[in-house]
Amino acid sequence: MTPSDLELLQTYSQTGSETAFAELVNRHLPLVFSAAMRQVRSADLAQDVAQSVFTDLAKSAARLREGALVSAWLYQVTRRTAVDCIRRETRRQSREQTAFEMSQLHTNDGAWSQIEPLLDEGMESLDEQDRGAILLRYFENKNFQEVGSALGISDDAAQKRVSRAVERLRSYFTKRGVGVSASSVVLAISANAAPAVPSGLATVVTTSVLSSAALGTISTVATKKVLAATAVQKTIVATAVALAIGTGFYQTARSSQLQDELQLRQKQSRAFAAEQAALETNLAEGTRALSLASQELEQLRLQQIEFGTLHAEQDRLRAELADAKGGDQSVETDSRRLAAIAWIMRTKQLVQWMESHPEERIPELELIEESEWMDAAHDLLEEEDDFLAAAEMLRYSGRQAFAYALPDALNKYIKAHDEQLPLHLSELKPYADCSCITDEMLERYKLLRTGKAPGYGSKVGLVTEKAPIKGYSDRITISRQGWSSAPEAKVKQSSR
């Protein structure tokens, strides 16, 4: 009788049987590979997706519930993994495009020339709160504390509102045939939207208004330079683990006269198969490691070229500014561009510093947007304390992004499992819209409650951090409706 999928999984989980797992792979690989191909449209990427999916199956073998349909589980995990793969590719292409735009900043004003005719209409299409957030942040160069104070919201809410407003403005441009990234929108607005005010205009306006006995005052807004965009270089992490599949052994009828000889041949066959599988595994891992190392070296080479280009452009603009005469509006434009390039370089320095200080990182940094890296590098990064403060801001943004993503996954899981809470956090991964949620992120959190979901209020905490992140004394607690933070001593675990 042919064993079922769950029986094969149970055998693999309890005994580590390679034969059982190989049977599962043979049964379901066509389903997984075809689903991956429809998503990623690349045979190489589809192979990577399939390998990752079956790796997840091996890790989750002992946790699948009785009665679970393995085909459905594999299909859902394949979709999530494929979306994650597409997202990584899209971000990589976006970063490369942004880097190219920045290196051409002194000669290429194409983005601004396309945005400028639509900017005021686009600003008008935003609601009052989003429009005010962009004006305060990028037209008047307010920090998030000042933006939040003006809008009557917290610093964190102000940061999210600014990011959301920029994305809506970018979507407005895209619908009208101007395809630009969010970081390009920020850069173009910051560098060009509020040009230098002609000398003496403030005096003329003030005199004219006062002489006409006009009531009220007119304030002039001084523009500053704000840069956005970064080529966030991420270190590629080697993840592939090849599963050695044991070869079959001869199955023949045995006679009592040949029993000893047959057992000896079987022992020799097993030793040979194990040696062959080990060699194939080592070869596959070595080939993949070499490929990843080559990609990483190429990225480092491009990064060095990009830094050299930015340094050269910075030196050129400084020289021009030193020779320029006062009152020339082109001097103001070059000043803004010089500041923009300096901000790009600070952002890259922050990325490199974070990569060389792994103790300052948390897995949730993978979830934050490029604009949040830009904001962390907004101020000068000269002393070690400056980098530590920027790292603290990034960590907070990362865990906040995770806390926003998890409640939806919780609700979807509970609905799909008859109002039952999960036993392990890893069970939520197939239900998360944000496919970037990884096992490493979930490892920092724990379940507070189990049992039937209706036994708890929708605002009752279900998931919390195992420990506060560096620089903070509170822990995030996540419920079905959202999240909150509380001092560590107030977070208690309970069960039903």
XYZ file of C-alpha atoms in Angstrom:
496
model
C 0.000 0.000 0.000
C 1.388 3.391 -0.997
C 2.021 5.605 2.058
C 0.261 8.977 2.219
C 2.055 12.341 2.203
C 1.575 12.783 5.944
C 2.886 9.291 6.623
C 6.003 10.031 4.577
C 6.459 13.326 6.448
C 6.068 11.559 9.777
C 8.652 8.970 8.754
C 11.092 11.670 7.696
C 10.485 13.705 10.866
C 11.008 10.728 13.194
C 13.810 8.827 11.427
C 15.336 11.304 8.976
C 14.565 8.907 6.126
C 15.964 10.336 2.903
C 13.968 7.828 0.882
C 10.694 9.107 2.375
C 11.567 12.716 1.661
C 12.754 11.862 -1.862
C 9.332 10.309 -2.530
C 7.632 13.541 -1.412
C 9.874 15.582 -3.700
C 9.142 13.307 -6.671
C 5.395 13.523 -6.021
C 5.085 17.276 -5.685
C 8.041 18.833 -7.560
C 6.019 19.268 -10.818
C 3.337 21.190 -8.888
C 5.859 23.418 -7.091
C 8.048 24.094 -10.134
C 5.129 24.923 -12.447
C 3.585 27.273 -9.866
C 6.942 29.000 -9.396
C 7.447 29.368 -13.169
C 4.077 31.083 -13.574
C 5.128 33.627 -10.957
C 8.822 34.330 -11.654
C 8.966 33.550 -15.425
C 12.541 32.287 -15.112
C 13.724 28.687 -14.933
C 16.729 29.588 -12.764
C 14.623 31.556 -10.289
C 11.954 28.834 -10.311
C 14.596 26.271 -9.331
C 15.680 28.478 -6.423
C 12.053 28.861 -5.337
C 11.444 25.098 -5.494
C 14.558 24.395 -3.440
C 13.497 26.939 -0.805
C 9.946 25.514 -0.629
C 11.101 21.952 0.005
C 13.626 23.246 2.557
C 10.696 24.859 4.393
C 8.781 21.567 4.159
C 11.683 19.705 5.748
C 11.817 22.239 8.598
C 8.043 22.132 9.133
C 7.597 18.350 8.791
C 7.013 17.804 12.495
C 4.598 20.730 12.827
C 2.030 20.054 10.098
C -1.350 19.318 11.634
C -3.028 15.968 11.200
C -5.362 16.110 8.219
C -3.416 18.916 6.514
C -3.225 18.731 2.722
C 0.460 18.771 1.774
C -0.248 19.839 -1.819
C -2.185 22.910 -0.623
C 0.531 23.777 1.891
C 3.245 23.520 -0.777
C 1.228 25.608 -3.254
C 0.693 28.417 -0.759
C 4.331 28.443 0.362
C 5.450 28.395 -3.299
C 3.346 31.456 -4.037
C 4.720 33.321 -1.016
C 8.314 32.383 -1.826
C 7.898 33.345 -5.493
C 6.434 36.739 -4.556
C 9.375 37.236 -2.200
C 11.777 36.361 -5.032
C 10.085 38.805 -7.431
C 10.178 41.516 -4.782
C 13.918 41.048 -4.259
C 14.549 41.248 -8.001
C 12.390 44.354 -8.331
C 14.159 46.077 -5.433
C 17.554 45.225 -6.886
C 16.598 46.689 -10.256
C 15.111 49.748 -8.542
C 18.297 50.337 -6.548
C 20.440 50.053 -9.666
C 18.197 52.503 -11.528
C 18.261 54.950 -8.618
C 22.057 54.725 -8.395
C 22.339 55.506 -12.091
C 20.043 58.514 -11.737
C 22.093 59.846 -8.825
C 25.430 59.453 -10.646
C 23.990 61.495 -13.523
C 22.553 64.173 -11.237
C 24.701 67.048 -12.589
C 23.694 66.487 -16.228
C 20.300 64.790 -16.086
C 17.294 66.830 -14.992
C 14.849 64.612 -16.889
C 12.889 63.513 -13.820
C 12.205 67.083 -12.713
C 11.312 68.210 -16.252
C 8.664 65.455 -16.360
C 7.369 65.998 -12.823
C 7.269 69.803 -12.803
C 4.206 70.274 -15.105
C 2.208 67.788 -12.995
C 3.464 68.664 -9.516
C 0.843 71.206 -8.468
C -2.014 69.126 -9.858
C -0.604 66.081 -8.084
C -0.336 67.976 -4.799
C -3.933 69.129 -5.214
C -5.077 65.510 -5.680
C -3.813 64.597 -2.198
C -5.974 65.014 0.867
C -5.194 67.882 3.215
C -3.190 65.830 5.702
C -0.973 64.151 3.063
C -0.432 67.437 1.222
C 0.547 69.155 4.458
C 2.957 66.344 5.333
C 4.862 66.702 2.029
C 4.933 70.494 2.240
C 6.329 70.457 5.775
C 8.850 67.674 5.180
C 10.268 68.441 1.722
C 9.301 72.049 0.903
C 10.109 73.454 4.360
C 12.655 70.825 5.468
C 10.953 70.042 8.790
C 12.045 66.967 10.736
C 9.474 64.326 11.716
C 9.033 65.760 15.202
C 8.128 69.153 13.724
C 5.865 67.561 11.094
C 4.084 65.513 13.760
C 3.667 68.556 16.006
C 2.163 70.597 13.152
C -0.256 67.810 12.193
C -1.106 66.861 15.770
C 0.278 63.307 15.510
C 3.279 61.363 16.848
C 6.736 61.327 15.237
C 6.253 57.748 14.055
C 2.837 58.495 12.577
C 4.325 61.516 10.796
C 7.026 59.332 9.243
C 4.447 56.842 7.959
C 2.183 59.602 6.651
C 5.043 61.226 4.698
C 5.994 57.881 3.118
C 2.363 57.190 2.222
C 1.892 60.666 0.717
C 5.039 60.325 -1.435
C 3.805 56.970 -2.730
C 0.394 58.446 -3.616
C 2.061 61.331 -5.428
C 4.290 58.886 -7.327
C 1.175 56.871 -8.314
C -0.451 60.070 -9.606
C 2.565 60.719 -11.863
C 2.645 57.093 -13.036
C -1.023 57.179 -14.091
C -0.148 60.138 -16.279
C 2.716 58.440 -18.040
C 5.609 59.616 -15.850
C 7.233 56.538 -14.369
C 9.535 57.533 -11.489
C 10.503 55.930 -8.188
C 9.439 57.344 -4.838
C 13.026 58.331 -4.041
C 13.317 60.179 -7.386
C 10.135 62.105 -6.559
C 11.572 63.165 -3.190
C 14.888 64.212 -4.735
C 13.293 66.176 -7.568
C 10.929 68.027 -5.229
C 13.629 68.789 -2.663
C 16.135 70.084 -5.190
C 13.833 72.030 -7.502
C 10.321 72.670 -6.157
C 11.235 75.754 -4.128
C 13.827 77.758 -6.129
C 15.930 80.508 -4.634
C 13.966 83.666 -3.869
C 15.274 86.707 -5.798
C 17.373 89.032 -3.680
C 15.379 91.907 -2.203
C 11.964 90.396 -2.948
C 11.104 90.069 0.737
C 11.745 93.783 1.291
C 9.654 94.774 -1.728
C 6.720 92.587 -0.663
C 6.821 93.741 2.942
C 6.979 97.408 1.989
C 4.144 97.043 -0.515
C 1.847 95.255 1.911
C 2.477 97.602 4.820
C 2.062 100.648 2.668
C -1.349 99.358 1.554
C -2.345 98.819 5.222
C -2.974 95.148 4.493
C -3.769 93.064 7.555
C -1.832 89.915 8.446
C 1.643 88.900 7.595
C 3.173 87.072 4.732
C 5.885 84.577 5.540
C 8.549 83.586 3.053
C 9.648 80.022 3.041
C 13.357 79.363 2.747
C 14.199 76.156 0.944
C 16.840 73.692 1.937
C 18.240 70.670 0.258
C 16.817 67.279 0.851
C 18.079 64.202 -0.840
C 16.405 60.927 -1.270
C 17.526 57.690 -2.760
C 20.143 55.196 -1.988
C 21.591 52.185 -3.562
C 21.051 50.069 -0.489
C 23.626 47.304 -1.022
C 22.545 44.222 0.702
C 24.909 41.432 1.406
C 23.688 38.295 -0.343
C 23.252 35.496 2.182
C 23.946 31.911 1.092
C 20.755 29.937 1.852
C 20.635 26.838 -0.318
C 20.919 23.474 1.421
C 20.968 20.510 -0.956
C 19.000 17.466 0.184
C 20.904 14.281 -0.444
C 18.643 11.657 -1.872
C 19.688 8.129 -1.196
C 19.884 5.822 -4.144
C 17.809 2.701 -4.329
C 19.215 -0.667 -3.550
C 18.789 -3.855 -5.401
C 15.747 -5.783 -4.298
C 16.023 -9.416 -5.211
C 14.760 -12.656 -3.946
C 17.127 -14.127 -1.457
C 18.057 -17.685 -0.964
C 19.543 -19.089 2.184
C 22.740 -20.094 0.323
C 23.479 -16.495 -0.829
C 22.366 -14.643 2.334
C 25.849 -13.717 3.589
C 27.099 -12.612 0.171
C 24.006 -10.493 -0.501
C 24.268 -8.688 2.854
C 27.914 -7.827 2.091
C 26.978 -6.416 -1.327
C 24.210 -4.322 0.233
C 26.600 -2.876 2.791
C 29.072 -1.919 0.057
C 26.255 -0.366 -1.996
C 25.117 1.789 0.933
C 28.632 3.058 1.544
C 29.043 3.954 -2.132
C 25.660 5.709 -2.293
C 26.405 7.771 0.813
C 29.808 8.802 -0.568
C 28.285 9.738 -3.939
C 25.507 11.793 -2.317
C 28.048 13.633 -0.142
C 30.182 14.464 -3.182
C 27.159 15.731 -5.142
C 26.049 17.864 -2.185
C 29.509 19.382 -1.733
C 29.763 20.086 -5.466
C 26.349 21.803 -5.554
C 27.110 23.897 -2.468
C 30.554 24.843 -3.779
C 29.152 25.902 -7.158
C 26.429 28.007 -5.562
C 28.866 29.600 -3.092
C 31.206 30.522 -5.959
C 28.328 32.083 -7.909
C 27.163 34.127 -4.896
C 30.723 35.263 -4.168
C 31.140 36.436 -7.778
C 27.883 38.401 -7.585
C 28.946 40.003 -4.312
C 32.350 41.013 -5.719
C 30.646 42.570 -8.750
C 28.328 44.567 -6.481
C 31.302 45.812 -4.447
C 33.075 46.826 -7.671
C 30.016 48.782 -8.863
C 29.718 50.391 -5.432
C 33.348 51.577 -5.568
C 32.776 53.019 -9.047
C 29.627 54.761 -7.823
C 31.426 56.248 -4.811
C 34.209 57.471 -7.108
C 31.666 59.152 -9.388
C 29.958 60.849 -6.436
C 33.278 62.068 -5.001
C 34.291 63.489 -8.373
C 30.943 65.251 -8.770
C 31.188 66.645 -5.234
C 34.696 68.014 -5.898
C 33.542 69.565 -9.194
C 30.599 71.363 -7.601
C 32.749 72.641 -4.726
C 35.225 74.068 -7.194
C 32.451 75.788 -9.157
C 30.955 77.224 -5.975
C 34.343 78.579 -4.894
C 34.735 80.418 -8.229
C 31.112 81.612 -8.481
C 30.053 85.155 -7.706
C 27.294 86.045 -5.234
C 23.764 86.527 -6.497
C 24.031 83.878 -9.220
C 20.980 81.609 -8.968
C 22.978 78.750 -10.535
C 25.106 78.800 -7.382
C 22.002 78.040 -5.323
C 21.108 75.150 -7.659
C 24.620 73.684 -7.435
C 24.505 74.049 -3.653
C 21.370 71.959 -3.536
C 22.916 69.321 -5.768
C 26.072 69.258 -3.671
C 23.967 68.663 -0.566
C 22.014 65.949 -2.377
C 25.196 64.097 -3.313
C 26.484 64.440 0.260
C 23.251 62.858 1.518
C 23.622 59.952 -0.904
C 27.141 59.361 0.377
C 25.970 59.509 4.014
C 23.297 56.929 3.265
C 25.833 54.622 1.640
C 28.182 55.099 4.579
C 25.356 54.124 6.932
C 24.632 50.977 4.909
C 28.311 49.987 4.983
C 28.566 50.736 8.693
C 25.516 48.559 9.440
C 26.994 45.725 7.369
C 30.275 45.924 9.313
C 28.422 46.030 12.675
C 26.116 42.983 12.637
C 25.462 43.410 16.345
C 23.502 46.568 15.494
C 21.193 44.785 13.055
C 17.899 42.959 13.571
C 16.218 40.723 10.956
C 13.289 43.142 10.612
C 15.567 45.645 8.811
C 14.675 43.702 5.641
C 11.133 45.120 5.911
C 11.898 48.851 5.982
C 11.613 51.053 2.898
C 14.495 52.857 1.210
C 13.069 56.199 2.305
C 13.530 55.133 5.944
C 17.230 54.467 5.299
C 17.395 57.946 3.776
C 15.740 59.537 6.795
C 18.138 57.751 9.160
C 21.074 59.307 7.259
C 19.502 62.794 7.053
C 21.791 64.333 9.673
C 25.588 64.364 9.661
C 27.313 61.037 10.351
C 30.713 62.009 11.717
C 31.114 60.391 15.138
C 30.438 56.823 16.230
C 27.504 58.092 18.297
C 25.921 59.495 15.110
C 25.950 56.054 13.499
C 24.637 54.422 16.681
C 21.714 56.870 16.775
C 20.905 56.175 13.103
C 21.062 52.409 13.758
C 18.635 52.817 16.664
C 16.187 54.618 14.365
C 16.459 51.831 11.765
C 15.832 49.112 14.360
C 12.699 50.860 15.571
C 11.404 51.242 11.999
C 12.064 47.562 11.325
C 10.179 46.169 14.283
C 7.344 48.648 13.648
C 7.020 47.362 10.069
C 6.830 43.800 11.410
C 4.165 44.809 13.941
C 2.029 46.340 11.177
C 2.294 43.194 9.010
C 1.520 40.451 11.550
C -2.103 41.195 12.687
C -3.481 40.537 9.202
C -1.664 37.176 9.088
C -3.075 36.303 12.519
C -6.641 37.026 11.433
C -6.295 35.045 8.200
C -4.847 32.051 10.055
C -7.575 32.120 12.717
C -10.291 32.300 10.051
C -8.770 29.363 8.131
C -8.417 27.165 11.249
C -11.844 27.342 12.849
C -10.920 30.216 15.195
C -7.919 28.269 16.483
C -4.714 30.110 17.427
C -1.425 28.779 15.984
C 0.895 26.559 17.986
C 4.005 27.942 16.290
C 4.655 31.384 14.809
C 6.097 29.805 11.654
C 2.555 28.665 10.785
C 1.674 32.324 10.051
C 4.160 32.729 7.188
C 1.859 31.454 4.401
C -0.826 33.926 5.551
C 1.349 37.062 5.606
C 0.794 39.565 2.780
C 4.327 40.784 3.412
C 6.242 37.811 1.991
C 9.529 39.133 3.378
C 8.723 37.801 6.866
C 11.404 35.209 7.619
C 12.093 32.555 10.240
C 14.857 34.782 11.626
C 12.332 37.555 12.295
C 9.828 35.190 13.906
C 12.589 33.790 16.110
C 12.647 37.134 17.992
C 8.989 36.745 18.999
C 6.872 34.284 20.959
C 3.208 33.378 21.306
C 1.542 34.596 24.488
C -1.644 32.537 24.201
C -3.033 29.359 22.704
C -6.438 27.806 22.301
C -9.587 29.109 20.664
C -9.368 32.721 19.501
C -12.906 33.699 20.661
C -11.693 33.201 24.217
C -9.682 36.401 23.910
C -10.646 39.953 23.066
C -9.528 41.268 19.707
C -7.256 43.776 21.469
C -5.611 41.204 23.743
C -1.940 40.623 22.993
C -1.164 37.329 21.233
C 2.477 37.781 20.163
C 5.324 39.687 21.804
C 9.070 40.191 21.493
C 11.160 37.770 23.530
C 13.377 40.677 24.602
C 13.570 44.442 23.912
C 15.746 45.561 21.011
C 18.948 47.445 21.695
C 18.311 51.038 22.724
C 14.735 50.475 23.962
C 13.308 49.229 27.257
C 9.872 48.280 25.928
C 8.612 45.268 24.030
C 6.070 45.280 21.185
C 2.924 43.242 21.796
C 0.741 42.339 18.791
C -3.003 41.632 18.838
C -5.606 40.907 16.156
C -6.351 44.641 15.824
C -2.834 46.080 15.902
C 0.072 46.479 18.272
C 1.241 48.370 21.323
C 4.394 48.654 23.397
C 4.883 48.235 27.119
C 7.795 48.064 29.596
C 9.325 44.609 29.746
C 8.050 43.850 33.239
C 4.398 44.202 32.136
C 4.511 41.559 29.397
C 3.318 38.216 30.787
C 2.663 34.906 29.098
C -0.521 32.971 29.718
C -2.220 29.863 28.372
C -5.616 28.320 28.222
